[in-house]
Amino acid sequence: WGSERMSTAAIAMGPRAAAGVRDLRSLLAMALDFDDTGRLGAINQFFNRRIIFAEDSQNWNQVDYWASPLELLAKGAGDCEDYVIAKYFSLVVAGVPSSRLRLVYVRLQIGGPRGVVQPHMVLAYYASANAEPLILDNLVNDIKPASRRLDLVPVFSFNGEGLWQGVDGPVVPDSIARLSRWRAVLAKAKAEGFQ
């Protein structure tokens, strides 16, 4: 993987990004010796502990901005999409096949069935094609099976290979072309050495 390119890009973004990449590279090197469960836990904790939640309007002066992993490390803050994007690319670098990962837009129910519903994004990991996904979330440190996250209702999911209705619905034709923010962050992450 492009570790030197990652370090060079981080240095250009400033000391916080450089320190974050130094720590992330160390973790990714260790994670190559872990199984997928160990990789999920290590990378989930790395970002959940290191990054402070901030809305895009505060962080980027935009309504909706998808940060690359290095942009997130440089800011030290991000919203749910930013956590998920950083975890996705870090797990791929650590050896998890991208086909096992999906970024999932969900409706998050806060306060039970009569509570508030808000949009949210989580990362799903599938040990096999038909396996129940494990959910990585910036709001919950424990990685849990989807069946234990009754507060989440999937809307659609995607990765570098396609876009699905829900988590197991049909693939939407020409789907990646429809996700302009995802295409933009794929290009930024590649330039930063994450692919």
Short mmCIF file of C-alpha atoms in Angstrom, two decimals:
data_model
loop_
_atom_site.label_atom_id
_atom_site.label_comp_id
_atom_site.label_asym_id
_atom_site.label_seq_id
_atom_site.Cartn_x
_atom_site.Cartn_y
_atom_site.Cartn_z
CA TRP A 1 0.00 0.00 0.00
CA GLY A 2 1.04 3.61 -0.49
CA SER A 3 2.47 4.26 2.98
CA GLU A 4 5.11 6.74 1.79
CA ARG A 5 2.51 8.62 -0.25
CA MET A 6 0.28 8.63 2.83
CA SER A 7 3.04 10.13 4.99
CA THR A 8 3.91 12.77 2.39
CA ALA A 9 0.25 13.79 2.03
CA ALA A 10 -0.16 13.93 5.82
CA ILE A 11 2.90 16.14 6.29
CA ALA A 12 1.46 18.56 3.72
CA MET A 13 -1.78 18.73 5.78
CA GLY A 14 -0.01 19.69 8.99
CA PRO A 15 1.29 18.30 12.28
CA ARG A 16 -2.01 16.80 13.48
CA ALA A 17 -2.40 14.81 10.25
CA ALA A 18 1.26 13.74 10.34
CA ALA A 19 0.94 12.49 13.94
CA GLY A 20 -2.34 10.75 13.13
CA VAL A 21 -0.85 8.97 10.12
CA ARG A 22 2.21 7.93 12.09
CA ASP A 23 -0.06 6.27 14.67
CA LEU A 24 -2.38 4.84 12.00
CA ARG A 25 0.52 3.37 9.99
CA SER A 26 1.81 1.68 13.13
CA LEU A 27 -1.65 0.23 13.82
CA LEU A 28 -2.09 -0.88 10.19
CA ALA A 29 1.27 -2.65 10.23
CA MET A 30 0.26 -4.55 13.38
CA ALA A 31 -3.23 -5.24 12.02
CA LEU A 32 -1.78 -7.20 9.10
CA ASP A 33 -1.09 -9.96 11.66
CA PHE A 34 -4.66 -9.87 13.08
CA ASP A 35 -7.69 -11.76 11.84
CA ASP A 36 -10.60 -9.70 10.53
CA THR A 37 -12.22 -9.49 13.98
CA GLY A 38 -9.03 -8.06 15.46
CA ARG A 39 -8.68 -5.60 12.60
CA LEU A 40 -12.28 -4.41 13.01
CA GLY A 41 -11.84 -3.83 16.73
CA ALA A 42 -8.48 -2.08 16.49
CA ILE A 43 -9.48 0.30 13.70
CA ASN A 44 -12.92 1.00 15.16
CA GLN A 45 -11.35 1.97 18.49
CA PHE A 46 -8.58 4.00 16.84
CA PHE A 47 -11.02 6.38 15.16
CA ASN A 48 -13.69 6.37 17.90
CA ARG A 49 -11.10 7.42 20.50
CA ARG A 50 -9.11 9.83 18.35
CA ILE A 51 -11.84 11.78 16.55
CA ILE A 52 -14.34 14.19 18.11
CA PHE A 53 -17.81 14.34 16.58
CA ALA A 54 -18.56 17.60 14.74
CA GLU A 55 -21.24 18.52 12.25
CA ASP A 56 -20.06 19.47 8.75
CA SER A 57 -21.44 22.97 9.19
CA GLN A 58 -19.03 23.52 12.13
CA ASN A 59 -16.11 21.56 10.76
CA TRP A 60 -16.16 22.44 7.06
CA ASN A 61 -18.64 25.36 6.78
CA GLN A 62 -20.69 23.15 4.44
CA VAL A 63 -24.00 21.35 4.80
CA ASP A 64 -22.57 17.99 3.74
CA TYR A 65 -18.87 17.22 3.23
CA TRP A 66 -17.26 13.79 3.00
CA ALA A 67 -13.72 13.99 4.35
CA SER A 68 -10.93 11.70 3.28
CA PRO A 69 -9.13 9.75 6.02
CA LEU A 70 -6.27 12.27 6.13
CA GLU A 71 -8.61 15.25 6.17
CA LEU A 72 -10.35 13.66 9.15
CA LEU A 73 -7.05 13.10 10.96
CA ALA A 74 -5.94 16.66 10.16
CA LYS A 75 -9.14 18.15 11.64
CA GLY A 76 -9.40 15.70 14.53
CA ALA A 77 -13.17 15.98 14.16
CA GLY A 78 -15.85 14.75 11.80
CA ASP A 79 -19.37 13.46 11.41
CA CYS A 80 -20.63 9.90 11.01
CA GLU A 81 -19.75 9.68 7.29
CA ASP A 82 -16.19 10.76 8.02
CA TYR A 83 -15.71 8.04 10.67
CA VAL A 84 -17.13 5.39 8.33
CA ILE A 85 -14.99 6.47 5.37
CA ALA A 86 -11.79 6.43 7.46
CA LYS A 87 -12.61 3.01 8.92
CA TYR A 88 -13.48 1.60 5.49
CA PHE A 89 -10.21 2.66 3.84
CA SER A 90 -8.10 1.72 6.87
CA LEU A 91 -9.62 -1.76 6.99
CA VAL A 92 -8.97 -2.24 3.27
CA VAL A 93 -5.32 -1.23 3.77
CA ALA A 94 -5.16 -3.66 6.72
CA GLY A 95 -6.19 -6.52 4.45
CA VAL A 96 -9.98 -6.73 4.72
CA PRO A 97 -11.45 -7.21 1.23
CA SER A 98 -13.61 -4.25 0.24
CA SER A 99 -16.30 -6.73 -0.85
CA ARG A 100 -16.83 -7.54 2.86
CA LEU A 101 -17.44 -3.91 3.80
CA ARG A 102 -20.38 -1.63 3.12
CA LEU A 103 -21.09 1.94 4.10
CA VAL A 104 -24.72 1.91 5.25
CA TYR A 105 -27.08 4.86 5.45
CA VAL A 106 -29.54 4.18 8.25
CA ARG A 107 -32.35 5.83 10.12
CA LEU A 108 -31.18 6.03 13.73
CA GLN A 109 -33.95 5.82 16.31
CA ILE A 110 -33.01 7.69 19.49
CA GLY A 111 -35.17 7.14 22.57
CA GLY A 112 -37.04 4.04 21.41
CA PRO A 113 -39.95 3.64 18.99
CA ARG A 114 -41.51 6.99 19.90
CA GLY A 115 -38.22 8.83 19.96
CA VAL A 116 -36.42 10.95 17.41
CA VAL A 117 -35.34 9.50 14.05
CA GLN A 118 -32.30 10.97 12.33
CA PRO A 119 -30.08 10.01 9.38
CA HIS A 120 -26.84 8.28 10.28
CA MET A 121 -24.12 6.19 8.63
CA VAL A 122 -22.40 3.05 9.91
CA LEU A 123 -19.94 0.55 8.48
CA ALA A 124 -21.07 -3.06 8.02
CA TYR A 125 -18.68 -6.03 7.83
CA TYR A 126 -19.77 -9.33 6.27
CA ALA A 127 -17.62 -12.37 7.17
CA SER A 128 -19.19 -14.09 4.14
CA ALA A 129 -21.72 -13.10 1.49
CA ASN A 130 -24.74 -14.34 3.45
CA ALA A 131 -23.47 -13.63 6.97
CA GLU A 132 -25.18 -11.28 9.38
CA PRO A 133 -23.17 -8.06 9.26
CA LEU A 134 -21.25 -6.66 12.20
CA ILE A 135 -21.79 -2.93 12.72
CA LEU A 136 -19.02 -0.40 13.37
CA ASP A 137 -20.43 2.89 14.66
CA ASN A 138 -18.94 6.08 16.07
CA LEU A 139 -21.85 6.24 18.59
CA VAL A 140 -21.34 2.72 20.01
CA ASN A 141 -17.84 1.49 20.74
CA ASP A 142 -18.77 -2.20 20.81
CA ILE A 143 -19.02 -3.93 17.45
CA LYS A 144 -22.36 -5.71 17.42
CA PRO A 145 -24.27 -7.91 14.99
CA ALA A 146 -26.95 -6.01 13.08
CA SER A 147 -29.68 -7.97 14.89
CA ARG A 148 -28.53 -6.37 18.16
CA ARG A 149 -28.77 -2.84 16.73
CA LEU A 150 -32.53 -2.42 16.73
CA ASP A 151 -32.02 1.35 16.73
CA LEU A 152 -30.79 1.21 13.12
CA VAL A 153 -33.03 0.85 10.06
CA PRO A 154 -30.98 0.41 6.84
CA VAL A 155 -31.91 2.63 3.89
CA PHE A 156 -29.14 1.80 1.39
CA SER A 157 -25.57 0.55 1.42
CA PHE A 158 -22.59 0.84 -0.92
CA ASN A 159 -18.90 0.20 -1.38
CA GLY A 160 -16.48 0.41 -4.28
CA GLU A 161 -18.40 -2.31 -6.12
CA GLY A 162 -21.99 -1.11 -6.03
CA LEU A 163 -25.04 0.34 -4.32
CA TRP A 164 -27.71 -1.82 -2.67
CA GLN A 165 -31.21 -1.08 -1.47
CA GLY A 166 -31.04 -1.69 2.29
CA VAL A 167 -28.22 -4.11 3.06
CA ASP A 168 -29.29 -7.11 1.03
CA GLY A 169 -31.59 -5.71 -1.65
CA PRO A 170 -30.79 -5.72 -5.35
CA VAL A 171 -27.80 -3.88 -6.74
CA VAL A 172 -28.80 -0.57 -8.29
CA PRO A 173 -27.57 -0.33 -11.92
CA ASP A 174 -24.86 2.30 -12.59
CA SER A 175 -24.93 2.98 -8.89
CA ILE A 176 -21.40 4.19 -8.21
CA ALA A 177 -21.81 6.82 -10.91
CA ARG A 178 -24.77 8.17 -8.91
CA LEU A 179 -22.75 8.70 -5.74
CA SER A 180 -20.74 11.81 -6.59
CA ARG A 181 -19.47 12.40 -3.04
CA TRP A 182 -18.32 8.77 -2.84
CA ARG A 183 -16.49 9.07 -6.18
CA ALA A 184 -14.79 12.23 -4.92
CA VAL A 185 -13.66 10.63 -1.66
CA LEU A 186 -12.44 7.51 -3.52
CA ALA A 187 -10.20 9.77 -5.61
CA LYS A 188 -8.92 11.69 -2.55
CA ALA A 189 -8.20 8.49 -0.61
CA LYS A 190 -6.33 7.00 -3.56
CA ALA A 191 -4.21 10.14 -3.84
CA GLU A 192 -3.46 9.85 -0.11
CA GLY A 193 -2.16 6.28 -0.51
CA PHE A 194 -5.20 4.36 0.76
CA GLN A 195 -5.60 2.15 -2.33
#
